[in-house]
Coordinates of C-alpha atoms and ligand atoms in Angstrom, one line a residue:
Chain A
M28 CA -8.7 -23.1 -8.6
Q29 CA -9.6 -24.3 -5.1
W30 CA -10.9 -21.7 -2.6
S31 CA -8.2 -22.6 -0.2
E32 CA -5.6 -21.7 -2.9
F33 CA -7.3 -18.4 -3.7
F34 CA -7.7 -17.2 0.0
T35 CA -4.0 -18.1 0.8
S36 CA -2.7 -16.3 -2.1
S37 CA -1.4 -12.7 -1.6
V38 CA -4.1 -11.3 -3.8
G39 CA -6.7 -13.4 -2.3
K40 CA -5.7 -12.3 1.2
K41 CA -5.9 -8.6 0.1
F42 CA -9.3 -9.3 -1.3
V43 CA -10.5 -10.4 2.2
M44 CA -8.8 -7.2 3.7
G45 CA -10.7 -5.1 1.1
L46 CA -14.0 -6.6 1.6
T47 CA -13.9 -6.6 5.4
G48 CA -12.6 -3.0 5.3
L49 CA -15.6 -1.9 3.2
F50 CA -17.9 -3.9 5.4
L51 CA -16.5 -2.1 8.4
I52 CA -17.0 1.1 6.5
A53 CA -20.6 0.4 5.9
F54 CA -21.0 -0.4 9.7
L55 CA -19.4 3.2 10.5
V56 CA -22.0 4.9 8.5
V57 CA -24.8 3.3 10.6
H58 CA -22.7 3.9 13.8
V59 CA -22.1 7.5 13.2
G60 CA -25.6 8.1 12.1
I61 CA -27.3 6.6 15.2
N62 CA -24.7 8.3 17.6
A63 CA -25.2 11.7 16.0
T64 CA -28.6 11.8 17.4
I65 CA -27.0 12.9 20.8
F66 CA -26.6 16.2 19.0
A67 CA -30.4 16.6 18.9
D68 CA -29.8 18.0 22.5
L69 CA -28.2 21.0 21.0
F70 CA -31.5 21.9 19.3
D71 CA -33.9 20.8 22.0
P72 CA -32.5 20.9 25.6
T73 CA -35.6 18.9 26.9
E74 CA -34.5 16.2 24.6
N75 CA -32.1 14.8 27.2
G76 CA -30.9 12.0 25.0
A77 CA -34.3 10.4 24.3
M78 CA -33.8 10.0 20.5
F79 CA -30.4 8.5 21.1
N80 CA -31.5 6.1 23.8
K81 CA -34.5 4.9 21.7
A82 CA -32.2 4.3 18.7
A83 CA -29.7 2.4 20.8
H84 CA -32.5 0.4 22.4
F85 CA -33.8 -0.5 18.8
M86 CA -30.4 -1.8 17.8
G87 CA -30.1 -3.9 21.0
A88 CA -33.6 -5.2 20.8
T89 CA -33.8 -6.2 17.3
V90 CA -32.9 -9.9 16.6
L91 CA -31.6 -9.2 13.0
I92 CA -29.4 -6.5 14.2
R93 CA -27.9 -8.7 16.9
I94 CA -27.3 -11.4 14.4
M95 CA -25.5 -8.7 12.1
E96 CA -23.6 -7.9 15.2
I97 CA -22.0 -11.3 15.1
G98 CA -21.0 -10.8 11.6
L99 CA -19.5 -7.4 12.6
F100 CA -17.4 -9.0 15.2
A101 CA -16.3 -11.7 12.7
G102 CA -15.5 -9.0 10.1
I103 CA -13.3 -7.2 12.6
I104 CA -11.5 -10.3 13.6
L105 CA -11.0 -11.5 10.1
H106 CA -9.8 -7.9 9.1
L107 CA -7.2 -7.7 11.9
V108 CA -6.1 -11.3 11.7
Q109 CA -5.4 -10.9 8.0
G110 CA -4.0 -7.5 8.5
Y111 CA -1.5 -8.6 10.9
M112 CA -0.6 -11.6 8.9
L113 CA 0.0 -9.6 5.8
E114 CA 2.0 -6.9 7.7
A115 CA 4.3 -9.7 9.2
K116 CA 4.7 -11.3 5.7
N117 CA 5.4 -7.9 4.1
R118 CA 7.9 -6.8 6.8
S119 CA 9.7 -10.1 6.5
S120 CA 10.2 -9.6 2.6
R121 CA 13.1 -7.5 3.2
S122 CA 15.7 -8.6 5.9
V123 CA 18.3 -6.0 4.9
G124 CA 16.9 -2.5 4.9
Y125 CA 18.3 0.7 3.2
A126 CA 20.6 3.0 4.7
V127 CA 18.8 5.9 3.2
E128 CA 15.1 5.3 3.5
M129 CA 12.7 6.5 0.6
G130 CA 10.4 8.1 3.2
N131 CA 7.7 10.2 1.7
K132 CA 9.2 10.2 -1.8
G133 CA 6.4 8.7 -3.6
S134 CA 4.0 7.7 -1.0
K135 CA 2.1 9.1 2.0
W136 CA 3.2 8.2 5.5
Y137 CA -0.3 7.0 6.4
S138 CA -0.6 4.6 3.5
R139 CA 2.7 3.1 4.8
S140 CA 1.3 2.9 8.4
M141 CA -1.9 0.9 8.0
G142 CA -0.7 -1.6 10.6
L143 CA 0.2 1.0 13.2
L144 CA -3.0 3.1 12.8
G145 CA -5.0 -0.2 12.9
T146 CA -3.3 -1.1 16.1
I147 CA -4.2 2.2 17.6
I148 CA -7.9 1.7 16.4
L149 CA -7.7 -1.7 18.0
L150 CA -6.6 -0.5 21.4
F151 CA -9.3 2.1 21.3
L152 CA -11.8 -0.5 20.3
V153 CA -11.1 -2.5 23.4
I154 CA -11.6 0.4 25.8
H155 CA -14.5 1.6 23.8
L156 CA -16.2 -1.9 24.0
A157 CA -15.6 -2.1 27.7
H158 CA -17.2 1.3 28.2
F159 CA -20.4 0.6 26.3
W160 CA -20.9 -2.5 24.6
V161 CA -20.1 -4.9 27.5
K162 CA -22.3 -2.8 29.9
A163 CA -25.2 -2.5 27.6
R164 CA -25.1 -6.0 26.0
I165 CA -23.4 -8.4 28.4
T166 CA -23.5 -7.2 32.1
H167 CA -26.6 -4.9 31.7
T168 CA -25.2 -2.6 34.4
L169 CA -26.7 0.7 33.0
A170 CA -29.3 2.8 34.8
P171 CA -32.7 2.3 33.4
V172 CA -34.9 5.0 31.9
T173 CA -38.5 4.9 30.7
Y174 CA -40.2 6.4 27.6
N175 CA -43.9 5.8 27.0
G176 CA -43.9 2.8 29.3
V177 CA -40.9 1.1 27.7
E178 CA -37.9 0.5 30.0
M179 CA -34.4 0.9 28.3
H180 CA -30.9 1.5 29.2
D181 CA -30.0 5.2 29.8
M182 CA -27.0 5.1 27.4
F183 CA -27.0 8.9 27.1
T184 CA -26.4 9.4 30.8
E185 CA -23.6 6.7 30.8
M186 CA -21.9 8.5 27.8
K187 CA -21.9 11.9 29.7
M188 CA -20.4 10.0 32.7
V189 CA -17.7 8.3 30.7
F190 CA -16.8 11.5 28.9
S191 CA -16.5 13.7 32.0
Q192 CA -13.0 12.1 32.4
S193 CA -10.3 13.8 30.3
W194 CA -8.1 10.7 29.7
V195 CA -11.1 9.1 28.1
V196 CA -11.6 12.1 25.8
I197 CA -8.0 11.9 24.8
V198 CA -8.0 8.2 24.0
Y199 CA -11.3 8.7 22.0
V200 CA -9.8 11.6 19.9
A201 CA -6.6 9.7 19.3
G202 CA -8.8 6.8 18.1
C203 CA -10.7 9.0 15.7
I204 CA -7.5 10.7 14.3
S205 CA -6.1 7.0 13.6
L206 CA -9.3 6.1 12.0
A207 CA -9.3 9.3 9.8
Y208 CA -5.7 8.3 8.5
H209 CA -6.5 4.7 8.4
L210 CA -9.6 5.5 6.0
A211 CA -7.9 8.2 4.2
H212 CA -5.8 5.5 2.6
G213 CA -8.0 2.4 3.2
F214 CA -11.2 3.6 1.6
Q215 CA -9.8 4.0 -2.0
S216 CA -7.3 1.2 -1.4
A217 CA -9.9 -1.3 -0.6
F218 CA -11.8 -0.5 -4.0
R219 CA -8.5 -1.0 -5.7
T220 CA -8.0 -4.2 -4.0
V221 CA -11.3 -5.7 -5.0
G222 CA -10.6 -4.8 -8.6
V223 CA -12.0 -1.3 -9.4
H224 CA -9.4 -0.1 -12.0
N225 CA -11.3 2.6 -14.0
K226 CA -9.2 5.6 -13.5
K227 CA -12.2 8.0 -13.5
Y228 CA -13.9 6.2 -10.7
N229 CA -10.6 5.7 -8.8
R230 CA -10.3 9.5 -8.8
I231 CA -13.7 9.9 -7.6
L232 CA -13.3 7.2 -4.9
T233 CA -10.1 8.8 -3.7
N234 CA -11.7 12.1 -3.0
L235 CA -14.9 10.5 -1.7
G236 CA -12.7 8.6 0.8
L237 CA -10.9 11.6 1.9
C238 CA -14.2 13.3 2.6
F239 CA -15.6 10.2 4.3
A240 CA -12.6 9.9 6.5
V241 CA -12.6 13.5 7.7
I242 CA -16.5 13.7 8.0
V243 CA -16.8 10.6 10.0
S244 CA -13.9 11.0 12.3
V245 CA -14.7 14.5 13.2
L246 CA -18.3 13.5 13.9
F247 CA -17.1 10.7 16.3
A248 CA -14.6 12.9 17.9
L249 CA -17.0 15.7 18.6
M250 CA -19.1 13.4 20.7
P251 CA -16.7 13.0 23.6
I252 CA -15.5 16.6 23.1
A253 CA -19.2 18.0 23.2
M254 CA -20.1 16.0 26.4
F255 CA -16.7 17.0 28.0
L256 CA -17.2 20.6 27.4
K257 CA -20.9 20.3 28.2
W258 CA -22.1 21.6 25.0
V259 CA -24.5 18.5 25.1
E260 CA -25.9 18.0 28.6
Chain B
M10 CA 23.1 24.0 -20.0
E11 CA 26.5 25.0 -19.0
H12 CA 29.2 22.3 -18.5
Y13 CA 31.0 22.1 -15.4
N14 CA 33.2 19.6 -13.4
M15 CA 32.8 18.4 -9.9
N16 CA 34.3 16.3 -7.1
L17 CA 32.0 14.0 -5.3
T18 CA 32.1 11.7 -2.2
L19 CA 30.4 8.3 -2.9
K20 CA 29.2 5.9 -0.3
V21 CA 28.8 2.6 -2.1
W22 CA 27.7 -0.8 -0.8
K23 CA 30.3 -3.5 -1.1
Q24 CA 29.5 -7.1 -0.8
K25 CA 31.7 -9.9 -1.9
N26 CA 28.9 -12.4 -2.6
S27 CA 25.4 -13.4 -1.2
Q28 CA 27.0 -15.0 2.0
D29 CA 29.1 -11.9 2.8
K30 CA 27.5 -9.4 5.1
G31 CA 28.6 -6.4 3.2
R32 CA 29.4 -2.8 4.2
F33 CA 29.6 0.7 2.8
E34 CA 32.9 2.1 1.3
T35 CA 33.7 5.7 0.8
Y36 CA 35.3 6.8 -2.5
Q37 CA 36.4 10.2 -3.6
V38 CA 35.7 10.9 -7.4
K39 CA 37.5 14.0 -9.0
N40 CA 36.8 16.0 -12.0
I41 CA 33.5 14.4 -13.0
S42 CA 31.9 16.2 -16.1
S43 CA 28.3 17.3 -15.8
E44 CA 27.7 15.8 -19.1
M45 CA 28.7 12.3 -18.0
S46 CA 26.0 9.7 -17.2
F47 CA 25.8 8.2 -13.6
L48 CA 27.2 5.0 -14.8
E49 CA 30.0 6.9 -16.8
M50 CA 31.0 8.3 -13.4
F51 CA 31.2 4.8 -12.0
D52 CA 33.3 3.8 -15.1
V53 CA 35.8 6.5 -14.3
L54 CA 36.0 5.5 -10.6
N55 CA 36.3 1.8 -11.5
E56 CA 39.2 2.5 -13.9
E57 CA 40.8 4.5 -11.1
L58 CA 40.3 1.6 -8.9
I59 CA 41.9 -0.9 -11.3
R60 CA 44.8 1.4 -11.9
E61 CA 45.4 1.4 -8.0
G62 CA 45.2 -2.4 -8.0
K63 CA 42.0 -2.5 -6.1
E64 CA 38.7 -4.3 -6.8
P65 CA 36.3 -2.3 -8.9
I66 CA 32.7 -1.9 -8.0
A67 CA 30.3 -4.4 -9.7
F68 CA 27.1 -3.1 -11.1
D69 CA 24.5 -4.2 -13.6
H70 CA 24.1 -2.4 -17.0
D71 CA 23.6 -3.3 -20.6
C72 CA 21.9 -1.0 -23.1
R73 CA 22.7 2.3 -21.4
E74 CA 19.8 3.9 -23.1
G75 CA 16.9 3.3 -20.7
I76 CA 15.3 0.4 -22.5
C77 CA 16.9 -3.0 -21.2
G78 CA 16.1 -2.7 -17.5
M79 CA 19.5 -4.0 -16.3
C80 CA 20.7 -1.0 -14.4
S81 CA 19.6 -1.0 -10.8
M82 CA 21.0 1.5 -8.4
Y83 CA 19.2 2.9 -5.3
I84 CA 20.6 6.3 -5.1
D85 CA 20.2 8.5 -2.1
G86 CA 16.9 6.8 -1.1
R87 CA 15.3 6.4 -4.5
P88 CA 15.7 3.6 -7.1
H89 CA 17.1 5.0 -10.3
G90 CA 18.0 8.4 -8.6
P91 CA 16.2 11.7 -8.2
W92 CA 14.7 12.1 -11.8
H93 CA 11.2 11.3 -12.7
A94 CA 10.6 8.5 -15.2
N95 CA 14.2 7.7 -15.7
T96 CA 16.7 4.8 -15.4
T97 CA 20.0 4.9 -13.6
C98 CA 21.8 4.8 -17.0
Q99 CA 19.9 7.9 -18.1
L100 CA 20.6 9.8 -15.0
H101 CA 23.2 12.6 -15.8
M102 CA 25.8 14.1 -13.5
R103 CA 24.2 17.5 -14.0
A104 CA 21.7 16.4 -11.4
Y105 CA 24.6 17.0 -8.9
K106 CA 26.9 19.8 -7.8
D107 CA 30.4 20.0 -6.6
G108 CA 31.0 18.6 -3.2
D109 CA 27.8 16.4 -3.2
T110 CA 27.9 13.1 -1.2
I111 CA 25.9 10.3 -2.9
V112 CA 24.9 7.1 -1.3
V113 CA 24.4 4.1 -3.6
E114 CA 22.9 0.9 -2.6
P115 CA 21.6 -2.3 -4.2
W116 CA 17.9 -3.0 -4.7
R117 CA 16.8 -4.5 -1.3
A118 CA 14.4 -7.4 -1.2
N119 CA 14.8 -11.0 -0.2
A120 CA 13.6 -12.1 -3.5
F121 CA 16.5 -10.3 -5.1
P122 CA 19.6 -11.6 -3.4
V123 CA 22.8 -9.6 -3.8
I124 CA 25.2 -11.3 -6.1
K125 CA 28.0 -8.8 -5.6
D126 CA 28.2 -5.2 -4.6
L127 CA 25.3 -3.4 -6.5
M128 CA 24.3 -6.4 -8.6
V129 CA 21.2 -8.4 -7.4
D130 CA 19.8 -11.5 -8.9
R131 CA 16.4 -10.6 -10.5
N132 CA 15.7 -14.0 -12.1
A133 CA 12.6 -14.1 -9.9
L134 CA 11.0 -11.6 -12.3
D135 CA 11.8 -13.9 -15.3
R136 CA 10.4 -16.9 -13.5
I137 CA 7.0 -15.0 -13.0
V138 CA 7.1 -14.2 -16.8
Q139 CA 7.8 -18.0 -17.5
A140 CA 4.7 -18.9 -15.5
G141 CA 2.5 -17.3 -18.0
G142 CA 3.5 -13.9 -19.4
Y143 CA 3.3 -15.1 -23.0
I144 CA 0.8 -16.2 -25.6
S145 CA 0.9 -19.6 -27.4
V146 CA 0.7 -19.4 -31.2
N147 CA 0.7 -22.1 -33.8
T148 CA 3.6 -22.0 -36.3
G149 CA 3.0 -21.5 -39.9
N150 CA 2.5 -18.5 -42.1
A151 CA 2.4 -15.2 -40.3
V152 CA -1.1 -13.8 -39.9
D153 CA -1.9 -10.4 -41.1
A154 CA -1.4 -8.0 -38.3
N155 CA -4.5 -6.3 -38.9
A156 CA -6.7 -9.4 -39.1
I157 CA -8.0 -9.0 -35.5
P158 CA -9.5 -5.7 -34.8
V159 CA -8.4 -4.1 -31.5
E160 CA -10.1 -1.2 -29.8
K161 CA -7.9 1.8 -29.8
D162 CA -8.2 2.6 -26.2
K163 CA -7.3 -1.0 -25.1
A164 CA -4.4 -1.0 -27.5
D165 CA -3.0 2.1 -26.1
A166 CA -3.3 0.8 -22.5
S167 CA -1.9 -2.5 -23.4
F168 CA 1.1 -0.8 -25.1
A169 CA 1.6 1.4 -22.0
A170 CA 1.8 -1.6 -19.8
A171 CA 4.0 -3.4 -22.3
A172 CA 6.6 -0.6 -21.8
C173 CA 7.8 -2.3 -18.5
I174 CA 11.4 -3.2 -18.9
G175 CA 11.5 -5.5 -15.8
C176 CA 14.0 -3.4 -13.9
G177 CA 12.5 -4.2 -10.5
A178 CA 12.6 -0.6 -9.2
C179 CA 9.0 -1.0 -8.1
V180 CA 10.1 -3.9 -5.8
A181 CA 13.0 -1.8 -4.6
A182 CA 10.7 1.1 -3.7
C183 CA 7.9 -0.9 -2.1
K184 CA 8.0 -0.9 1.6
N185 CA 6.6 -4.6 1.2
S186 CA 9.0 -5.5 -1.6
S187 CA 6.1 -6.4 -3.7
A188 CA 6.3 -7.1 -7.3
M189 CA 2.8 -6.3 -8.2
L190 CA 3.4 -3.3 -10.4
F191 CA 5.8 -5.5 -12.6
L192 CA 3.3 -8.3 -12.5
S193 CA 0.2 -6.1 -13.2
A194 CA 2.1 -4.6 -16.2
K195 CA 2.8 -8.1 -17.6
V196 CA -0.7 -9.3 -17.0
S197 CA -2.4 -6.1 -18.3
H198 CA -0.3 -6.1 -21.4
L199 CA -1.9 -9.4 -22.7
A200 CA -5.2 -9.3 -20.9
L201 CA -6.2 -6.1 -22.7
L202 CA -5.5 -7.9 -26.3
P203 CA -7.6 -10.5 -28.1
Q204 CA -4.5 -12.5 -28.5
G205 CA -4.1 -12.8 -24.8
G206 CA -7.7 -14.2 -24.4
P207 CA -7.4 -18.0 -24.6
E208 CA -4.8 -18.1 -21.7
R209 CA -6.2 -15.2 -19.8
K210 CA -7.3 -17.1 -16.6
S211 CA -4.5 -19.6 -16.3
R212 CA -2.0 -16.8 -17.0
V213 CA -3.0 -14.6 -14.1
L214 CA -3.5 -17.5 -11.6
N215 CA 0.0 -19.0 -12.5
M216 CA 1.9 -15.8 -12.4
V217 CA 0.5 -14.8 -9.1
A218 CA 1.3 -18.3 -7.7
Q219 CA 4.9 -17.8 -8.9
M220 CA 5.1 -14.3 -7.5
D221 CA 4.1 -15.6 -4.0
R222 CA 6.5 -18.5 -4.3
E223 CA 9.4 -16.0 -4.9
G224 CA 8.8 -14.3 -1.6
F225 CA 7.8 -10.9 -2.7
G226 CA 5.3 -9.1 -0.3
A227 CA 1.7 -8.2 -0.9
C228 CA 0.5 -4.8 -2.3
T229 CA -0.8 -2.2 -0.1
N230 CA -1.5 0.3 -2.8
T231 CA 1.1 2.9 -1.3
G232 CA 1.9 4.2 -4.8
A233 CA 5.8 4.2 -4.2
C234 CA 6.2 1.8 -7.3
E235 CA 4.4 4.0 -9.7
A236 CA 6.5 7.0 -8.4
V237 CA 9.8 5.5 -9.2
C238 CA 8.9 3.4 -12.4
P239 CA 11.1 4.6 -15.3
K240 CA 8.4 3.7 -17.8
E241 CA 5.4 5.3 -15.7
I242 CA 3.5 2.2 -15.5
S243 CA 0.3 3.2 -13.9
I244 CA -0.9 1.6 -10.5
S245 CA -4.3 1.1 -12.1
N246 CA -2.8 -1.9 -13.6
I247 CA -2.5 -3.4 -10.1
A248 CA -6.3 -2.9 -9.7
R249 CA -6.7 -4.5 -13.0
L250 CA -4.7 -7.5 -12.0
N251 CA -6.7 -7.8 -8.8
A252 CA -9.9 -8.0 -10.9
E253 CA -8.3 -10.5 -13.3
Y254 CA -7.2 -12.6 -10.4
I255 CA -10.6 -12.5 -8.5
G256 CA -12.5 -13.1 -11.7
A257 CA -10.3 -16.1 -12.7
G258 CA -9.9 -17.5 -9.2
L259 CA -13.5 -17.4 -8.0
V260 CA -15.3 -18.4 -11.0
S261 CA -13.2 -21.4 -11.8
E262 CA -15.4 -24.5 -11.7
K263 CA -12.5 -26.7 -10.2
Ligands
LIG24 C1 -9.4 -3.2 14.6 C2 -8.3 -2.8 14.3 C3 -7.9 -2.7 12.8 C4 -6.6 -3.0 12.5 C5 -5.7 -3.9 13.2 C6 -6.6 -2.8 11.0 C7 -5.5 -3.2 10.2 C8 -5.5 -2.9 8.9 C9 -4.2 -3.1 8.1 C10 -3.0 -3.7 8.5 C11 -4.6 -2.8 6.8 C12 -3.7 -2.8 5.6 C13 -3.9 -4.1 5.0 C14 -3.4 -4.1 3.6 O1 -3.6 -3.1 2.9 O2 -2.7 -5.1 3.2 C15 -5.9 -2.4 6.7 C16 -6.6 -2.0 5.7 C17 -7.9 -1.3 5.8 N1 -8.5 -1.2 6.9 FE1 -8.2 -1.6 8.8 N2 -7.7 -2.1 10.6 C18 -8.5 -2.1 11.7 C19 -9.7 -1.4 11.8 C20 -10.3 -1.0 10.8 C21 -11.6 -0.3 10.8 C22 -12.5 -0.1 12.1 C23 -11.9 -0.1 9.5 C24 -13.1 0.7 8.9 C25 -13.9 1.4 9.1 C26 -10.8 -0.4 8.6 C27 -10.7 -0.3 7.3 C28 -9.8 -0.7 6.5 C29 -9.8 -0.5 5.1 C30 -10.8 0.0 4.2 C31 -8.6 -1.0 4.6 C32 -8.0 -1.0 3.2 C33 -8.0 -2.4 2.7 C34 -7.2 -2.6 1.3 O3 -6.1 -1.9 1.4 O4 -7.5 -3.3 0.5 N3 -9.8 -1.0 9.5 N4 -6.5 -2.4 8.0
LIG25 S1 6.8 -1.8 -13.5 FE1 8.3 -0.1 -13.9 S2 9.6 -0.2 -12.1 FE2 8.6 -2.2 -12.1 S3 9.8 -3.6 -13.4 FE3 8.6 -2.6 -14.8 S4 9.5 -0.7 -15.7 FE4 10.7 -1.4 -13.7
LIG26 S1 21.4 0.0 -18.8 FE1 19.6 -0.5 -20.0 S2 18.0 0.5 -19.0 FE2 19.8 1.2 -18.0

């Protein structure tokens, strides 16, 4: 079988969805881990975001990580182009709908709303990138801060500024809720899509996915909330 | 369970042929016994319609004992009606009470065009099976059934998958009109047995290709199929199908 045939088949397209989804999940682990260092401030008020700024600087200054960043963008684009193509195909497979919909008889609403949840994540992502990524990596319009003679962006102060606006906090929390539901289904679905069919492991992965979805989303959501409410200053 | 009679209102999809736009018609059925099957209730209504010189309602059925997969009604928002692991023909009127209104629609999927009223063309499923859902054997003396050892767990899983009756309820329930539960049952049934070995790769590749040609949607693992399947085919079969396809498709040397 030609690769072109494989990747244009319904199962091959889903394979790409699953793989890119898992790749994005791996990225989230790193992302949430690094950003959680802002909470160091809770334990040591003289910290003032030093740990977080240094971690962010490391991510921006390491060539290998910048190369992986390109892979990340490629992964997101592949995931959403493929996702929207599948969504369009799936919707067009039933031109005449039912008068009485099946609704939640047999499936969870969020498992049927992956396209919508993904779209909310995408909208959030555009705003999120404009807030931080563009300023830190493209226009370099962040105030400087110096630790041990090394000058770097004061991302921490920027975060506090961005998260002092209530609409931003609302957008971020909405993004996190969408992510939680997207992953509540997507985590286990991705493993099934790439072929994990052992019932014992599927059960474990389903529960692991629910925990992952909740923990990661709550941690992310707590960041804007903690700064808005000045728990982290 | 105590016997009772009931009067019901039925809203049934009527459509002359695949070109007709179709519409709901409302019928009153009287004195329906709680011991009748859902299809017998339709027989009573049809006889009444014929007596009145009206067109009876067309619907598919054959065995009426839950094994052939012909019956196919989408009843009040659920393929095969409200009972778990059940076919329309095995749904009994004791599921309803006097005065109920029941909405009955055909399976909806572009791959299943309506032939007339509640009958849909499910040949797409047959064409998927024709693309590889079989094993090739040489003619001659029958081989002793126990000549090839089969692991018990695999034999059981294969048997469970082989229970699929090809009714298409999984397609009807799926928001994507995906035939993946059906296909995965047919592929798993043979992939788990040594007899299915020689054609294992070509089978899954050809059957998926045929499924895509028929215009079914892709699977998003929502689980609606498994919930309505009269034969309780497990959604794990879909993950197995994915593994079979990825294995066959990515390691092929051509
Ligand atoms: C950028 C916006 C995003 C969009 C538009 C989007 C869209 C989608 C869609 C439509 C699906 C369902 C595909 C299918 O099952 O056929 C899906 C699945 C999935 N998405 Fe996303 N998504 C986005 C972001 C993300 C992010 C940030 C993550 C991860 C952390 C993610 C992880 C997943 C996973 C794991 C699946 C399951 C794959 C599968 O069912 O095989 N998505 N996404
Ligand atoms: S998998 Fe179940 S619902 Fe689908 S065709 Fe087979 S028996 Fe019917
Ligand atoms: S008529 Fe045969 S399964 Fe219902």
